[in-house]
Short mmCIF file of C-alpha atoms and ligand atoms in Angstrom, two decimals:
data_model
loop_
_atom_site.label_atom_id
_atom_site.label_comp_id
_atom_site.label_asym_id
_atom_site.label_seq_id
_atom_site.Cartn_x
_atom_site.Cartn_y
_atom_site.Cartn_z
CA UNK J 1 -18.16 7.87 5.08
CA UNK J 2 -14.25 8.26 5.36
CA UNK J 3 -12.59 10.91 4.31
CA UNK J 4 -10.18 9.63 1.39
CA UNK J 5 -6.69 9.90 2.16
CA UNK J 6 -5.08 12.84 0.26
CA UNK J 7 -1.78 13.98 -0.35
CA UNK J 8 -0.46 17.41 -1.48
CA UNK J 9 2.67 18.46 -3.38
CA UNK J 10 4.20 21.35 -4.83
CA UNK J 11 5.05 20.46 -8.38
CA UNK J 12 6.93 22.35 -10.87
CA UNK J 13 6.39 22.61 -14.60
CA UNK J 14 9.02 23.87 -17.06
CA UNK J 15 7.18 25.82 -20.21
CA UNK J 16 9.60 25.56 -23.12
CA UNK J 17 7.89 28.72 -24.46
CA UNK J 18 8.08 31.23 -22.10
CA UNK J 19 11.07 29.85 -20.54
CA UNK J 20 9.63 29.84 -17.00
CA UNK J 21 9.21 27.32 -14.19
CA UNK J 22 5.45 27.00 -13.12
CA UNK J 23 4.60 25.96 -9.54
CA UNK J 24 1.24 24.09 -8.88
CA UNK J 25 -0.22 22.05 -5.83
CA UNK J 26 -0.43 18.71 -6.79
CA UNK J 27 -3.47 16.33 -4.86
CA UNK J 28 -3.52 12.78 -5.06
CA UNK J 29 -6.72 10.89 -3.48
CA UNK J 30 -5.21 7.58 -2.81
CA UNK J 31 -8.68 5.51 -2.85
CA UNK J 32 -9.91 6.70 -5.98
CA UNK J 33 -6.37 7.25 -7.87
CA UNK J 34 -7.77 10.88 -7.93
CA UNK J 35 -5.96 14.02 -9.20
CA UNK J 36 -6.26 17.64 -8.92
CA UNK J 37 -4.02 20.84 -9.08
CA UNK J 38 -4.00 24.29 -8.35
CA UNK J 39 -1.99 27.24 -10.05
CA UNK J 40 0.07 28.78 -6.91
CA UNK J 41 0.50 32.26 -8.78
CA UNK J 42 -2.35 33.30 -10.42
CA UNK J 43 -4.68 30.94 -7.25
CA UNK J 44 -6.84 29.25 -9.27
CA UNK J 45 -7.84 25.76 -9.52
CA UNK J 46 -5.48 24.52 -12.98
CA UNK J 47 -6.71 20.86 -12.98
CA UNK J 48 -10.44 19.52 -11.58
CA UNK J 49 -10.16 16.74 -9.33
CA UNK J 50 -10.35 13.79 -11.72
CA UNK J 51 -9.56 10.13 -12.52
CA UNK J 52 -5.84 9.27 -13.38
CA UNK J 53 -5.30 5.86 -13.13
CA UNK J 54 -1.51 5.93 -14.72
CA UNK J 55 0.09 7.40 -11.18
CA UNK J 56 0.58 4.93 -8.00
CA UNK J 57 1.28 6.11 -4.54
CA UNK J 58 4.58 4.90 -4.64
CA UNK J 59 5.27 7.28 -7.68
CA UNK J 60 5.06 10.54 -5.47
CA UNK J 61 7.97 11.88 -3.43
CA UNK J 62 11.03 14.16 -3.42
CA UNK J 63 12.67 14.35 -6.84
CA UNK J 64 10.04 12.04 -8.59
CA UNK J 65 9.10 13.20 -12.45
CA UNK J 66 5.40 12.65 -13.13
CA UNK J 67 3.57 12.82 -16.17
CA UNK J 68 -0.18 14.57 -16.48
CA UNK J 69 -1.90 15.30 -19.62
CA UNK J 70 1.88 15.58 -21.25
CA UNK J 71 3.04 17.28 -18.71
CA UNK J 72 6.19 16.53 -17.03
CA UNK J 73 5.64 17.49 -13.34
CA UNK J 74 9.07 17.26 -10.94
CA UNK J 75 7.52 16.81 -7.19
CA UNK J 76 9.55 19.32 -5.48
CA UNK J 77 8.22 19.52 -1.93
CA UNK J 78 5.54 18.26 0.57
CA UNK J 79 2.77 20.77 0.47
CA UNK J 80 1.08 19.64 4.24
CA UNK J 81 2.10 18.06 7.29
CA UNK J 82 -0.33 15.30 6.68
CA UNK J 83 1.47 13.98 3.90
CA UNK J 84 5.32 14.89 4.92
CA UNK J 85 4.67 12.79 8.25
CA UNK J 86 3.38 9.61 6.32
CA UNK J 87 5.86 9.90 3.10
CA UNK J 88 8.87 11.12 4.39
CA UNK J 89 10.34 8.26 5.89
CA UNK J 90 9.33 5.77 2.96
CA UNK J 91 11.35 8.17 0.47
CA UNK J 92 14.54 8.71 2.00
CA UNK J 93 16.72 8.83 -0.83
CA UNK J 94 20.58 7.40 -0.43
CA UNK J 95 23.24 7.29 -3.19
CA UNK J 96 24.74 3.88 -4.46
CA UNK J 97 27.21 2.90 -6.74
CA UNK J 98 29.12 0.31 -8.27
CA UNK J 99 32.42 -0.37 -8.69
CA UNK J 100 34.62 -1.02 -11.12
CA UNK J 101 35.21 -4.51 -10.28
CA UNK J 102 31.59 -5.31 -9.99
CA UNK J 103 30.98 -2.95 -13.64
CA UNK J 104 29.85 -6.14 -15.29
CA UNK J 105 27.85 -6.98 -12.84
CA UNK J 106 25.93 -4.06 -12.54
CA UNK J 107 22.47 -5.60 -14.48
CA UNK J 108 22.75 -8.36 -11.21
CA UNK J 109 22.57 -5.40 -8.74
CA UNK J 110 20.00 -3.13 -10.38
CA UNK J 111 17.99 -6.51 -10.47
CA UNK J 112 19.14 -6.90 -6.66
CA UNK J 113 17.46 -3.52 -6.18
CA UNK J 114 14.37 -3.84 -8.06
CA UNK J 115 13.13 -6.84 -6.66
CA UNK J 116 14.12 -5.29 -2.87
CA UNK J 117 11.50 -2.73 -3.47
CA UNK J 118 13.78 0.21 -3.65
CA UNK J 119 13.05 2.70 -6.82
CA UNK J 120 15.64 3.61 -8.57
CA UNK J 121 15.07 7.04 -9.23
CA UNK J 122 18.44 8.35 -11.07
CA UNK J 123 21.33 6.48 -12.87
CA UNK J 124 24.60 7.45 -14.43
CA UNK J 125 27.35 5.46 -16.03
CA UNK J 126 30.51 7.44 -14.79
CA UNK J 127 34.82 7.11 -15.38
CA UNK J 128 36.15 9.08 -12.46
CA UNK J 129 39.35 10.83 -12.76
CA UNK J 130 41.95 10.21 -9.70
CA UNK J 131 41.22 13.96 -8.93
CA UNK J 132 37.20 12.92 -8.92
CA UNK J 133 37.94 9.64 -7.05
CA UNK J 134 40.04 11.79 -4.14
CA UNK J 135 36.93 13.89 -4.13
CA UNK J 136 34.24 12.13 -3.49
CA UNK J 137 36.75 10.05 -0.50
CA UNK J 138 38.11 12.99 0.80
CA UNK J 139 36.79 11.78 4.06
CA UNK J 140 39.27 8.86 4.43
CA UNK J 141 41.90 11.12 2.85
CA UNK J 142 44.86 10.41 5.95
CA UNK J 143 43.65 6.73 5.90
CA UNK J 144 46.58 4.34 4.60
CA UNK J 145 44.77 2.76 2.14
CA UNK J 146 43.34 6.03 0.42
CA UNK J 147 45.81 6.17 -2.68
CA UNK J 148 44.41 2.32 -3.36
CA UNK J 149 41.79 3.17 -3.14
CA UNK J 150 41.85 6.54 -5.51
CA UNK J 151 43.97 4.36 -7.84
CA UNK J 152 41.32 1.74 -7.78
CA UNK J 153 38.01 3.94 -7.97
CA UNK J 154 39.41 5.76 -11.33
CA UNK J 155 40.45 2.54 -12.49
CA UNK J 156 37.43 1.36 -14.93
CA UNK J 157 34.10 2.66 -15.13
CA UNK J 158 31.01 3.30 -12.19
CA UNK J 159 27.25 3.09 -11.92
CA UNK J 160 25.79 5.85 -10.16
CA UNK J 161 22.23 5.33 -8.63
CA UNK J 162 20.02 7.42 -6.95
CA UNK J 163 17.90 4.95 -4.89
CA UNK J 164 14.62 6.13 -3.04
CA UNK J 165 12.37 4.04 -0.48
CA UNK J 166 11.32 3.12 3.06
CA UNK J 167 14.52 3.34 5.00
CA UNK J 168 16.57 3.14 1.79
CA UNK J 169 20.13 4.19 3.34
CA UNK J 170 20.26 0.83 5.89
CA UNK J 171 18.28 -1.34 3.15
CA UNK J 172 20.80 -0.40 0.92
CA UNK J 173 23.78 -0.98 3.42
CA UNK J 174 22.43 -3.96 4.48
CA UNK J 175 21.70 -5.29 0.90
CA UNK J 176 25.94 -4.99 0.75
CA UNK J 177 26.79 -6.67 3.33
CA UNK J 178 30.38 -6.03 5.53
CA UNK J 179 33.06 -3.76 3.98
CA UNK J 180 35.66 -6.30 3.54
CA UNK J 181 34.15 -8.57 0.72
CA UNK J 182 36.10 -11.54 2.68
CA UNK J 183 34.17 -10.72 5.95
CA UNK J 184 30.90 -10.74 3.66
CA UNK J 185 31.62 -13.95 2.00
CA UNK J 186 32.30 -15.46 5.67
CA UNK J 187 29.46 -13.73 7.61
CA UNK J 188 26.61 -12.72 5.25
CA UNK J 189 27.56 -14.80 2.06
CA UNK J 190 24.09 -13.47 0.29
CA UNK J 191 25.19 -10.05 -0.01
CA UNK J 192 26.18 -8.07 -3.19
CA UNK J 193 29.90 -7.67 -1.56
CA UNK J 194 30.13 -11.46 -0.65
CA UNK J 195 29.40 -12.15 -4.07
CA UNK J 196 30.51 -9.56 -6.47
CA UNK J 197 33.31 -7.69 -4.03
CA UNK J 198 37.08 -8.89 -3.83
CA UNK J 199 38.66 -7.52 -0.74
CA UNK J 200 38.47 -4.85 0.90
CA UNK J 201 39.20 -2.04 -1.16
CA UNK J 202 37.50 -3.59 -4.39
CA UNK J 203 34.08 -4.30 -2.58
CA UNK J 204 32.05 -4.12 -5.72
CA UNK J 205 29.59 -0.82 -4.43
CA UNK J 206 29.30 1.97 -2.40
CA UNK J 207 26.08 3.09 0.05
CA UNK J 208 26.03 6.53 2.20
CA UNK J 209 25.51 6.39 6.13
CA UNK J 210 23.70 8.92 6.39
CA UNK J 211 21.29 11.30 5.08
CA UNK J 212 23.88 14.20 4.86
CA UNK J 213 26.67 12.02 3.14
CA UNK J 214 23.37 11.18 0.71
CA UNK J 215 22.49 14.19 -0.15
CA UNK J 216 26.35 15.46 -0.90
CA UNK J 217 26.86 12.44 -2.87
CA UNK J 218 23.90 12.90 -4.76
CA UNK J 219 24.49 16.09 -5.55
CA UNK J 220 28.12 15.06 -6.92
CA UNK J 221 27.06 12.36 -9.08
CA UNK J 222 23.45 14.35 -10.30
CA UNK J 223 23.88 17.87 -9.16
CA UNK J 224 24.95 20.31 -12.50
CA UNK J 225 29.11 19.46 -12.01
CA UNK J 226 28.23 15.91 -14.15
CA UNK J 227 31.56 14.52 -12.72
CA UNK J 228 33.08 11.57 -14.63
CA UNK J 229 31.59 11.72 -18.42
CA UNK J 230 32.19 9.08 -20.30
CA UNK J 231 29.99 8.58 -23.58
CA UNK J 232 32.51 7.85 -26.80
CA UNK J 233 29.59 9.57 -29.34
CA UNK J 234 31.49 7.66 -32.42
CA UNK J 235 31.85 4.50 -33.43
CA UNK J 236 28.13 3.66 -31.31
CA UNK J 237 24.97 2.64 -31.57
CA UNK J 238 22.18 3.44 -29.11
CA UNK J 239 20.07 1.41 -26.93
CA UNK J 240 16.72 2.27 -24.94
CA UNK J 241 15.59 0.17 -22.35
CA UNK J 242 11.76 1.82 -22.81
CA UNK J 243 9.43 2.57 -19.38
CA UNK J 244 7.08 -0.17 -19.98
CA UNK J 245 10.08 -2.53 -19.61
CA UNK J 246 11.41 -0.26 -16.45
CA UNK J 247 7.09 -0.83 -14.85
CA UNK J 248 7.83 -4.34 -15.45
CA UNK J 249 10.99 -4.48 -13.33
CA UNK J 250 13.12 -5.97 -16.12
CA UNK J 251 15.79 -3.12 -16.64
CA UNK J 252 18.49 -5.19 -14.25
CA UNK J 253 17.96 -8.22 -16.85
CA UNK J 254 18.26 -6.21 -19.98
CA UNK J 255 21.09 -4.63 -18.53
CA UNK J 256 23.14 -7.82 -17.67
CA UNK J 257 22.42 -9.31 -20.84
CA UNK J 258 23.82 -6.24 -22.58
CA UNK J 259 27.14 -5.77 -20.59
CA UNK J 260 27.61 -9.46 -20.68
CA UNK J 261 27.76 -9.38 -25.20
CA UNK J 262 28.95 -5.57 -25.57
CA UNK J 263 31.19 -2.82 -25.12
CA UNK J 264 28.72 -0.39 -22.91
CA UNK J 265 30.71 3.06 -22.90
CA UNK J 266 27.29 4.77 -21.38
CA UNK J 267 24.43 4.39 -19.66
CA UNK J 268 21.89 7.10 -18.05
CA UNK J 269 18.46 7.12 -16.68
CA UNK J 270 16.14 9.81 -19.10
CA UNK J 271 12.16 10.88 -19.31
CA UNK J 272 11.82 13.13 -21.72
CA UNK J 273 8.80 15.34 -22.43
CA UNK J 274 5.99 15.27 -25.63
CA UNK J 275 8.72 17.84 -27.58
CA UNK J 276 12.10 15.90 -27.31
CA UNK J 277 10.77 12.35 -27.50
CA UNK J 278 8.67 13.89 -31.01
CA UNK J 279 11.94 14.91 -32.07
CA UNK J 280 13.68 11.65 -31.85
CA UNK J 281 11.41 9.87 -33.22
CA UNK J 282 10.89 12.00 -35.86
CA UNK J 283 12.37 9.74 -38.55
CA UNK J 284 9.66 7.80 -38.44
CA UNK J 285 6.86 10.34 -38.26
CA UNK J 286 4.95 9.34 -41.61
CA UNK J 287 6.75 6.49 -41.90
CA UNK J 288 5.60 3.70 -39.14
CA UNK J 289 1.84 3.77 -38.10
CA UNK J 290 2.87 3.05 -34.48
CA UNK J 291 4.89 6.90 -34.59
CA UNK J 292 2.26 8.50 -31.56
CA UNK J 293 2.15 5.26 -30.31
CA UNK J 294 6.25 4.83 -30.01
CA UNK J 295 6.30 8.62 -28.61
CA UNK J 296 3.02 8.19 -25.85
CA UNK J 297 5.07 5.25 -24.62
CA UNK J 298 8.52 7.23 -24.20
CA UNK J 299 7.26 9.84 -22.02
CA UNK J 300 4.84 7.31 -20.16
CA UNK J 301 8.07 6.93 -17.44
CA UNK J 302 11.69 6.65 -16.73
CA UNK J 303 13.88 4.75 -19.37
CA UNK J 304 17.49 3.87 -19.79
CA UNK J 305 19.92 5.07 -22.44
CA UNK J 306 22.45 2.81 -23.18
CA UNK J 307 25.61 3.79 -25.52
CA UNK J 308 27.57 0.65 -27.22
CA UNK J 309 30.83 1.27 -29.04
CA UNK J 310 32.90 -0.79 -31.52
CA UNK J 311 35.08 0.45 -33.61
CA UNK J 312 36.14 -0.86 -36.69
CA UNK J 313 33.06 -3.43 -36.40
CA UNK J 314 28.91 -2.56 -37.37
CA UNK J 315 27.39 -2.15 -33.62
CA UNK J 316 24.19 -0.74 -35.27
CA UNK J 317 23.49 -4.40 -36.99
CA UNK J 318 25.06 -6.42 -34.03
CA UNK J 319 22.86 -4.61 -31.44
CA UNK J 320 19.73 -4.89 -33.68
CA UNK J 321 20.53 -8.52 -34.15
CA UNK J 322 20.59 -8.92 -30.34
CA UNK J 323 17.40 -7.26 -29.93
CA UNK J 324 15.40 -9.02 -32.87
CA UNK J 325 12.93 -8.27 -34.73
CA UNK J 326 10.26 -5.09 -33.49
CA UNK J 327 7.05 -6.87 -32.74
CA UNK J 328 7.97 -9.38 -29.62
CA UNK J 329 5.51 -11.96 -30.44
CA UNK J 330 7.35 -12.52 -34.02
CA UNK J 331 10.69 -12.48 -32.12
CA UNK J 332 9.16 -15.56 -29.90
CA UNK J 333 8.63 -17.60 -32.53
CA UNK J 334 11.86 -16.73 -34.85
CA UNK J 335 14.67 -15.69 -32.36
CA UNK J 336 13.24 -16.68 -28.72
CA UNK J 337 16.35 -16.12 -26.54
CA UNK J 338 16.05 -12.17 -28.24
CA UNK J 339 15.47 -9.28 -25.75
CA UNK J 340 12.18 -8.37 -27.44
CA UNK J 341 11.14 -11.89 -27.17
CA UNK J 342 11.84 -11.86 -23.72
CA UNK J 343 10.85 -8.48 -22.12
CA UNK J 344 8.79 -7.27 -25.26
CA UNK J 345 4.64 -7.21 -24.65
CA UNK J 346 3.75 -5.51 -28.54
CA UNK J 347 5.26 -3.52 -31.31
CA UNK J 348 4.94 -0.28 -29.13
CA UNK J 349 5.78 -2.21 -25.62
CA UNK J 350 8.39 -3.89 -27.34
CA UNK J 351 10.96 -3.45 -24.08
CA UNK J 352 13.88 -1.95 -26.60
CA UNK J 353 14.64 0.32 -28.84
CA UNK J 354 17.54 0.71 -30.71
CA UNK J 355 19.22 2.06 -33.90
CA UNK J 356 18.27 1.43 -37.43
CA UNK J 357 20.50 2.58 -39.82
CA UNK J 358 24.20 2.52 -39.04
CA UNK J 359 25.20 6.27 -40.51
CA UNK J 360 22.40 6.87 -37.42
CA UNK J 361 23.98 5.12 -34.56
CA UNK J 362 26.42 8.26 -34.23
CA UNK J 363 23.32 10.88 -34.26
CA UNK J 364 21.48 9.17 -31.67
CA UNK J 365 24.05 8.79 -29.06
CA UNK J 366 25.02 12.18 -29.65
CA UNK J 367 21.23 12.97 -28.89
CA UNK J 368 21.07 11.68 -25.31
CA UNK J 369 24.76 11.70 -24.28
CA UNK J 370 25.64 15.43 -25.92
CA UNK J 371 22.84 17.13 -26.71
CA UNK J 372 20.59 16.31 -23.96
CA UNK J 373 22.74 16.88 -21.08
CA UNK J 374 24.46 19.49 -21.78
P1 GDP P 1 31.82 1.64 3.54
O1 GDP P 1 30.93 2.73 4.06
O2 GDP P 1 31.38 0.25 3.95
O3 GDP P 1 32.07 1.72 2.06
O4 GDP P 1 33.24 1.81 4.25
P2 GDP P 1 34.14 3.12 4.58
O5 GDP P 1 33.35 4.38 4.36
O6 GDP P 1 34.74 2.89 5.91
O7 GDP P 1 35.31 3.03 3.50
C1 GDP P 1 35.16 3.48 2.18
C2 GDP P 1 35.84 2.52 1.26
O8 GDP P 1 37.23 2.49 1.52
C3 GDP P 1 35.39 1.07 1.43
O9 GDP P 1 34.18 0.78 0.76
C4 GDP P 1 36.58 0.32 0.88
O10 GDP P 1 36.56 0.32 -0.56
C5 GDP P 1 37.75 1.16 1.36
N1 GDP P 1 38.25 0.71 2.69
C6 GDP P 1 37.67 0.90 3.87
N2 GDP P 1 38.41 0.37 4.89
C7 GDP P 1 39.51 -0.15 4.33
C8 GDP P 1 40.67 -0.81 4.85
O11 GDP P 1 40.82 -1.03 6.04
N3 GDP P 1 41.60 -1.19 3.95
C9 GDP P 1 41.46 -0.96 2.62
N4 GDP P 1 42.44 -1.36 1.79
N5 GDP P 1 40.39 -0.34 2.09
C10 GDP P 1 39.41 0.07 2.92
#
């Protein structure tokens, strides 16, 4: 028989309680959605080879956060040649981002990326100042059109994405289209800067060249400077696009349909571990029967955290409105065009969550978009 194809890792685990970073080798048997692990420091095996359904192939590279037993594993390095040569290249990671002209449009292009079979692997709402925006086009600083375009890049706000996949830097590029959004329209009238771009300084997103540029821009948006923050933390309420909605491929959807009814003033991509997502949840430990339920499924994957301001209005009760009622197959029947009703499978998978009580809209922005980051 075969040998099954395996793949090794080194995976890192941070223990809350003693504070330390654990390193394990991490094997995946890709025929029998196998697992296995072994402690690096004490050279041991940590985890028998077992069964583990929950993680795909196409869940493992560079950067990727998996969970195990309620464990949150960060993949941070091939661990053989066998599986560098065969992932490497269907990983590469490139940095996109959106515009401000094309902000409202952003739910169109994360959909544009889902369904290309990119991942989108980090995201960050961002408001760059000019001094950020000269940054991060330093390269084209003795261009003639630079202070445009620094004017124009800290004019509104930016979606950062971190997008990883087979070739992703030219299936990104070529996903945009031409620079000049009127050479786009003209030659390649399908792309996101035909449709969503104006000219060619506003040309509605951004997409390195290179691996190098990549990685520095990466590391600008993502790395520990967190240019360009831009949550209001009063005034808000909170939304969460949860993973099972993210699995399903429906975050670009959710998205539009939220930037198209509300003031969005942030948005990040989160996975939180067993301790944090206990914590905020923990007003309804006791309270709802589906509490372990509502916490397994937050730290099953990614999710999205979306902050939505109004002042002088209620955007706790407008927001919940929008989302109707918690179990999705109630919300078909009684408000059908709701987000629940249309991205919701359950009570637990119910695609969104978002605030109850108004005096708690405040609290839980300030959880994600203060607390958490910092
Ligand atoms: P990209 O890689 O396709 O984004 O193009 P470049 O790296 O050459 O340029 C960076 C950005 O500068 C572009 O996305 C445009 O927003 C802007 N830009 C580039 N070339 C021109 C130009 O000739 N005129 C103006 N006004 N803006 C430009």
């Amino acid at each position: 028989m075969a040998q099954a194809e395996r793949y090794a890792f080194v995976v890192e685990n941070f223990d809350h309680h003693s504070s330390m970073n654990w390193r394990y080798q991490f094997f995946y048997y890709l025929d029998t959605k196998e697992i296995e692990m072994y402690d690096i420091k004490n050279k041991r095996t940590f985890l028998k080879r077992c069964p583990y359904d929950s993680i795909e192939r196409d869940m493992l590279y560079i950067g990727a956060k998996i969970v195990v037993y309620s464990r949150q594993l960060t993949i941070v390095d091939f661990a053989d040649t066998f599986t560098r040569n065969r992932l490497q290249k269907k990983t590469e990671r490139t940095c996109a981002m959106i515009k401000p002209d094309a902000f409202l449009n952003a739910g169109k292009i994360v959909n544009a990326i889902v369904r290309s079979n990119l991942r989108i692997n980090q995201l960050r709402m961002c408001k760059l100042t000019q001094q950020e925006a000269a940054q991060f086009y330093a390269v084209h600083s003795e261009r003639p059109f630079y202070p445009k375009l620094v004017d124009f890049m800290s004019s509104g706000p930016i979606l950062a994405i971190e997008i990883v996949g087979e070739d992703a830097i030219a299936k990104w590029r070529s996903l945009l289209g031409p620079t000049n959004s009127e050479t786009a329209r003209a030659e390649r009238p399908d792309s996101i800067r035909a449709k969503f771009g104006t000219d060619n300084t506003m040309n509605a997103a951004h997409g390195s060249d290179s691996d190098e540029t990549a990685t520095t821009e990466l590391d600008f948006f993502f790395g520990s400077g967190r240019v360009g923050q831009c949550a209001n933390l009063s005034d808000c309420t909170l939304c969460i696009i949860k993973p099972s909605a993210l699995v399903a491929g429906y975050q670009g959807l959710a998205i539009d349909q939220i930037l198209q009814n509300f003031n969005v003033t942030a948005m990040e991509l989160f996975r939180l571990d067993r301790a944090n997502a206990g914590e905020f949840f923990e007003v309804y430990k006791g309270v709802v029967p589906e509490y372990n339920s509502m916490v397994d499924e937050l730290i099953s994957g990614d999710f999205i955290a979306i902050e939505i301001s109004e002042s002088g209005g209620n955007p706790v009760s407008a927001l919940r409105e929008f989302c109707g009622p918690a179990d999705p197959e109630i919300a078909r029947v009684l408000r059908p065009k709701s987000l629940r009703a249309q991205f919701g499978v359950n009570k637990v998978q119910n695609a969104i969550h978002c605030t109850d009580l108004p005096e708690d809209g405040e609290l839980e922005s300030n959880y994600f978009f203060n607390i958490l980051i910092s």
